[in-house]
Amino acid sequence: MTTPVIVTTQEELETLTQAWVQAGESIAFVPTMGALHQGHLALVEQASQNADRVVVSIFVNPLQFGTGEDFNQYPRDIDKDARALGDSPADLVFAPTVSEIYPEGPGATATQSAGVIGRLFEGASRPGHFDGMLTVVYRLFDLVKPDVAVFGQKDAQQLFLISQMVDTLALPIRIVGVETVRGSDDLALSSRNAYLSPSEHQIALAIPQALDAAGVARNSDEAKKNARAVLEKSEGLEADYIEIVDPDSFLALPPGSPAHQGRLIIAALVGSTRLIDNQLLTFG
Ligand code: PAF
């Protein structure tokens, strides 16, 4: 493995990627906002198994943060990220500035719409988040022109919406989802875990415990009830939503649903840190 080249402009990116395409090589893409952890490295590893070359982008996208959210505090350390990728199969890091991605300014950019599903769950609590996320992913796809793009299952609603956009616009990109990577205590790895104090980290463990409690349920109603019971008794944690969605439509399963599968999705605040997690459940 070699240290990846870091470029910041569209021209530099295109020079390298076009040379690969001309040599008949395929490209897998891993978009990130940096603050890389083992979860991101699992995406990079998966990308390398799906194409000849791997491009990782590092860009904290202002369009997907709402007023009062953590855009300014979001951890940024390109040298640390480059070191983390040094031991990975990434070939190229694209770390553009805001003006490189949005030459007219983020506010003057025509945005993608995440539609109905984009306004539910995470989208209901973070209005405009998914429109902003899809806008940057579409823009990055246009610049990188990957054959394959890899995303984590931890952001299940994001993954669903990106797959939906790719289908709707018939983009020639294969989307690959990768299982959530968890710490030894089962908390899903997330760049935002860095905001948690040691005691908040302990409180946050109620989230994977709620997923486990739901995992033994015989149907979706019981699963939701089990998850809710764990989260409600956890002091210091405030659940935003606990829902079970149809994995194919991302719509909530109705009460009494006979579905054999559902994805339990959870968002909760621990202190001021918003955490999300999910698990595919099979009933019966
Ligand atoms: O999941 C993320 O890190 C971001 O939402 C993404 C996909 C890189 C777009 O900014």
Coordinates of C-alpha atoms and ligand atoms in Angstrom, one line a residue:
M1 CA 0.0 0.0 0.0
T2 CA 1.2 3.5 -0.8
T3 CA 0.4 6.9 0.6
P4 CA -2.4 8.4 -1.5
V5 CA -1.9 11.5 -3.5
I6 CA -3.9 14.5 -2.1
V7 CA -5.4 16.9 -4.6
T8 CA -7.7 19.9 -4.0
T9 CA -8.8 21.0 -7.4
Q10 CA -11.1 19.6 -10.1
E11 CA -8.3 19.9 -12.7
E12 CA -5.9 17.8 -10.7
L13 CA -8.5 15.3 -9.9
E14 CA -9.5 14.9 -13.5
T15 CA -6.0 14.6 -14.8
L16 CA -5.4 11.6 -12.6
T17 CA -8.8 9.9 -13.0
Q18 CA -8.9 10.4 -16.8
A19 CA -5.4 8.7 -17.0
W20 CA -6.9 5.7 -15.1
V21 CA -9.9 5.6 -17.4
Q22 CA -7.7 5.7 -20.5
A23 CA -5.7 2.8 -19.1
G24 CA -9.0 0.8 -18.8
E25 CA -9.0 1.0 -15.0
S26 CA -12.3 1.2 -13.0
I27 CA -12.8 3.7 -10.1
A28 CA -14.5 3.2 -6.7
F29 CA -15.4 6.2 -4.7
V30 CA -15.7 6.8 -1.0
P31 CA -17.2 10.2 -0.1
T32 CA -16.4 11.3 3.5
M33 CA -16.4 14.4 5.6
G34 CA -13.0 13.4 7.1
A35 CA -12.4 12.7 10.8
L36 CA -11.7 9.2 9.5
H37 CA -12.1 6.1 11.7
Q38 CA -12.2 2.4 11.2
G39 CA -15.7 2.6 9.8
H40 CA -14.4 4.8 6.9
L41 CA -11.4 2.5 6.4
A42 CA -13.8 -0.5 6.1
L43 CA -15.5 1.5 3.2
V44 CA -12.1 2.1 1.6
E45 CA -11.3 -1.6 1.9
Q46 CA -14.6 -2.6 0.4
A47 CA -14.1 0.0 -2.4
S48 CA -10.7 -1.6 -3.3
Q49 CA -12.5 -5.0 -3.7
N50 CA -14.9 -3.5 -6.2
A51 CA -12.6 -1.5 -8.6
D52 CA -8.9 -1.0 -9.7
R53 CA -8.6 2.4 -8.2
V54 CA -10.0 4.1 -5.0
V55 CA -10.8 7.8 -4.6
V56 CA -11.7 9.2 -1.2
S57 CA -13.1 12.7 -0.9
I58 CA -12.8 14.7 2.3
F59 CA -15.2 17.6 2.3
V60 CA -17.3 19.0 5.1
N61 CA -20.4 20.0 3.1
P62 CA -22.0 23.3 4.4
L63 CA -25.2 22.5 2.6
Q64 CA -26.1 19.6 4.8
F65 CA -25.8 21.4 8.1
G66 CA -28.7 23.4 9.5
T67 CA -28.5 26.6 11.5
G68 CA -27.1 25.9 15.0
E69 CA -25.7 22.5 13.9
D70 CA -22.0 21.5 14.2
F71 CA -20.6 22.7 10.8
N72 CA -18.0 24.9 12.5
Q73 CA -17.0 22.4 15.2
Y74 CA -17.0 19.4 12.8
P75 CA -13.5 17.9 13.3
R76 CA -11.1 18.8 10.5
D77 CA -7.5 17.4 10.4
I78 CA -6.4 16.6 6.9
D79 CA -2.9 15.5 8.0
K80 CA -4.3 13.0 10.5
D81 CA -6.8 11.7 7.8
A82 CA -4.0 11.4 5.3
R83 CA -2.0 9.3 7.8
A84 CA -5.0 7.1 8.4
L85 CA -5.4 6.5 4.7
G86 CA -1.6 5.8 4.3
D87 CA -2.2 2.3 5.4
S88 CA -5.3 1.8 3.3
P89 CA -5.8 0.9 -0.4
A90 CA -6.8 4.5 -1.3
D91 CA -5.0 5.8 -4.4
L92 CA -6.2 9.4 -4.3
V93 CA -7.7 11.9 -1.8
F94 CA -9.8 14.7 -3.1
A95 CA -10.0 17.5 -0.5
P96 CA -11.6 20.5 -2.2
T97 CA -12.4 23.9 -0.8
V98 CA -16.0 25.1 -0.5
S99 CA -15.6 27.3 -3.6
E100 CA -14.2 24.4 -5.7
I101 CA -17.4 22.5 -5.0
Y102 CA -19.8 25.5 -5.1
P103 CA -18.2 28.1 -7.4
E104 CA -21.2 30.4 -7.1
G105 CA -21.4 29.9 -3.3
P106 CA -23.4 27.1 -1.5
G107 CA -26.5 29.3 -1.3
A108 CA -26.5 30.0 -5.0
T109 CA -26.3 26.3 -6.0
A110 CA -29.2 24.5 -7.6
T111 CA -30.0 21.7 -5.2
Q112 CA -31.1 18.1 -5.5
S113 CA -34.4 17.2 -3.8
A114 CA -34.5 14.2 -1.5
G115 CA -38.3 14.1 -1.9
V116 CA -40.8 12.5 0.5
I117 CA -38.4 10.1 2.2
G118 CA -35.9 13.0 2.6
R119 CA -38.4 14.8 4.9
L120 CA -39.0 11.8 7.2
F121 CA -37.1 10.7 10.4
E122 CA -33.6 12.4 10.1
G123 CA -35.0 14.8 7.5
A124 CA -37.9 15.8 9.8
S125 CA -35.4 16.7 12.6
R126 CA -32.8 18.2 10.2
P127 CA -34.8 20.1 7.5
G128 CA -32.9 20.4 4.3
H129 CA -30.1 18.0 5.4
F130 CA -30.8 15.3 2.8
D131 CA -31.2 17.9 0.0
G132 CA -27.8 19.3 0.9
M133 CA -26.3 15.8 1.2
L134 CA -27.6 14.6 -2.2
T135 CA -26.5 17.9 -3.8
V136 CA -22.9 17.3 -2.8
V137 CA -22.9 13.6 -3.6
Y138 CA -24.3 14.4 -7.1
R139 CA -21.6 17.0 -7.6
L140 CA -18.9 14.7 -6.4
F141 CA -20.2 11.9 -8.6
D142 CA -20.0 14.3 -11.5
L143 CA -16.4 15.2 -10.7
V144 CA -15.0 11.8 -9.8
K145 CA -17.1 9.8 -12.3
P146 CA -16.9 6.5 -10.4
D147 CA -18.0 3.1 -11.5
V148 CA -18.8 2.2 -7.9
A149 CA -19.5 4.3 -4.8
V150 CA -19.4 2.9 -1.3
F151 CA -21.4 4.1 1.7
G152 CA -21.9 2.9 5.3
Q153 CA -25.2 1.2 6.4
K154 CA -25.0 3.3 9.6
D155 CA -26.5 6.2 7.7
A156 CA -29.3 3.9 6.4
Q157 CA -31.6 6.7 5.3
Q158 CA -28.7 8.5 3.5
L159 CA -27.8 5.2 1.7
F160 CA -31.4 4.7 0.7
L161 CA -31.8 8.2 -0.7
I162 CA -28.5 8.0 -2.7
S163 CA -29.6 4.7 -4.2
Q164 CA -32.9 6.2 -5.1
M165 CA -31.2 9.2 -6.7
V166 CA -28.9 7.0 -8.7
D167 CA -31.9 4.9 -9.9
T168 CA -34.1 8.0 -10.7
L169 CA -31.4 9.8 -12.6
A170 CA -30.1 6.5 -14.2
L171 CA -26.6 7.4 -13.1
P172 CA -24.1 4.6 -14.3
I173 CA -22.8 4.0 -10.8
R174 CA -23.2 0.9 -8.6
I175 CA -23.9 1.7 -5.0
V176 CA -22.4 -0.6 -2.4
G177 CA -23.5 -0.5 1.3
V178 CA -21.2 -1.7 4.0
E179 CA -22.2 -3.1 7.5
T180 CA -21.7 -0.7 10.4
V181 CA -18.4 -1.0 12.2
R182 CA -18.8 -1.0 16.0
G183 CA -16.4 -0.5 18.9
S184 CA -15.6 -3.3 21.4
D185 CA -18.5 -1.9 23.5
D186 CA -20.9 -2.1 20.4
L187 CA -21.3 1.6 19.9
A188 CA -21.4 2.3 16.2
L189 CA -18.3 4.2 15.1
S190 CA -19.0 7.8 14.2
S191 CA -17.0 11.0 13.8
R192 CA -19.4 12.6 16.2
N193 CA -18.5 10.1 19.0
A194 CA -15.5 12.4 19.5
Y195 CA -17.9 15.0 21.1
L196 CA -19.0 12.6 23.8
S197 CA -17.5 12.8 27.3
P198 CA -16.5 9.4 28.9
S199 CA -19.8 9.4 30.9
E200 CA -21.8 10.4 27.8
H201 CA -20.2 7.5 25.9
Q202 CA -21.4 5.1 28.6
I203 CA -24.9 6.6 28.3
A204 CA -24.8 6.2 24.5
L205 CA -24.4 2.4 24.9
A206 CA -28.1 2.3 25.5
I207 CA -28.5 2.7 21.7
P208 CA -26.8 -0.6 20.7
Q209 CA -28.5 -2.2 23.7
A210 CA -31.9 -1.1 22.3
L211 CA -31.0 -2.7 18.9
D212 CA -30.2 -5.9 20.7
A213 CA -33.4 -5.8 22.7
A214 CA -35.4 -5.4 19.5
G215 CA -33.5 -8.2 17.8
V216 CA -35.2 -10.9 20.0
A217 CA -38.7 -9.6 19.2
R218 CA -41.3 -11.7 17.2
N219 CA -42.8 -8.8 15.3
S220 CA -42.2 -5.1 14.6
D221 CA -44.5 -3.8 17.3
E222 CA -42.7 -5.8 20.0
A223 CA -39.3 -4.8 18.5
K224 CA -40.2 -1.1 18.7
K225 CA -41.6 -1.5 22.3
N226 CA -38.4 -3.3 23.4
A227 CA -36.2 -0.7 21.9
R228 CA -38.2 2.2 23.4
A229 CA -38.1 0.5 26.9
V230 CA -34.3 0.5 26.9
L231 CA -34.0 4.0 25.7
E232 CA -36.6 5.5 28.0
K233 CA -35.0 4.1 31.1
S234 CA -31.6 5.5 30.1
E235 CA -31.0 8.7 32.0
G236 CA -29.2 11.4 30.0
L237 CA -30.4 10.2 26.7
E238 CA -33.3 11.7 24.8
A239 CA -34.7 9.6 21.9
D240 CA -35.7 11.6 18.9
Y241 CA -37.3 8.8 16.9
I242 CA -37.5 5.0 17.2
E243 CA -39.1 3.5 14.1
I244 CA -39.2 0.4 12.1
V245 CA -39.2 0.9 8.4
D246 CA -39.8 -1.3 5.4
P247 CA -36.2 -1.8 4.0
D248 CA -37.5 -1.5 0.4
S249 CA -39.5 1.8 0.8
F250 CA -38.0 3.3 3.9
L251 CA -41.6 4.0 5.1
A252 CA -42.6 3.2 8.7
L253 CA -44.2 -0.2 9.0
P254 CA -47.8 0.3 10.3
P255 CA -48.9 -1.1 13.7
G256 CA -49.7 -4.8 13.5
S257 CA -47.6 -5.2 10.4
P258 CA -47.0 -8.9 9.5
A259 CA -43.7 -8.0 7.8
H260 CA -40.9 -10.6 8.3
Q261 CA -38.2 -7.9 8.0
G262 CA -37.9 -4.3 9.1
R263 CA -35.0 -1.9 9.7
L264 CA -35.1 -0.4 13.2
I265 CA -33.8 3.2 13.0
I266 CA -33.0 5.2 16.1
A267 CA -31.8 8.8 16.6
A268 CA -31.1 10.1 20.1
L269 CA -29.4 13.1 21.8
V270 CA -26.8 12.4 24.4
G271 CA -26.0 15.8 25.9
S272 CA -25.9 17.9 22.7
T273 CA -24.6 15.1 20.5
R274 CA -27.0 13.6 18.0
L275 CA -26.3 9.9 17.4
I276 CA -28.0 7.6 14.9
D277 CA -28.0 3.8 14.5
N278 CA -30.0 1.1 12.9
Q279 CA -30.3 -2.6 12.5
L280 CA -32.0 -4.9 10.0
L281 CA -34.4 -7.2 12.0
T282 CA -35.9 -10.5 10.9
F283 CA -39.0 -11.6 12.8
G284 CA -40.6 -15.0 13.1
Ligands
PAF1 O1 -21.9 10.4 5.3 C1 -21.2 11.5 5.1 O2 -20.0 11.6 5.6 C2 -21.7 12.6 4.2 O3 -23.1 12.7 4.4 C3 -21.3 12.5 2.7 C4 -22.0 11.2 2.1 C5 -19.8 12.4 2.6 C6 -21.8 13.7 2.0 O4 -21.3 14.9 2.5

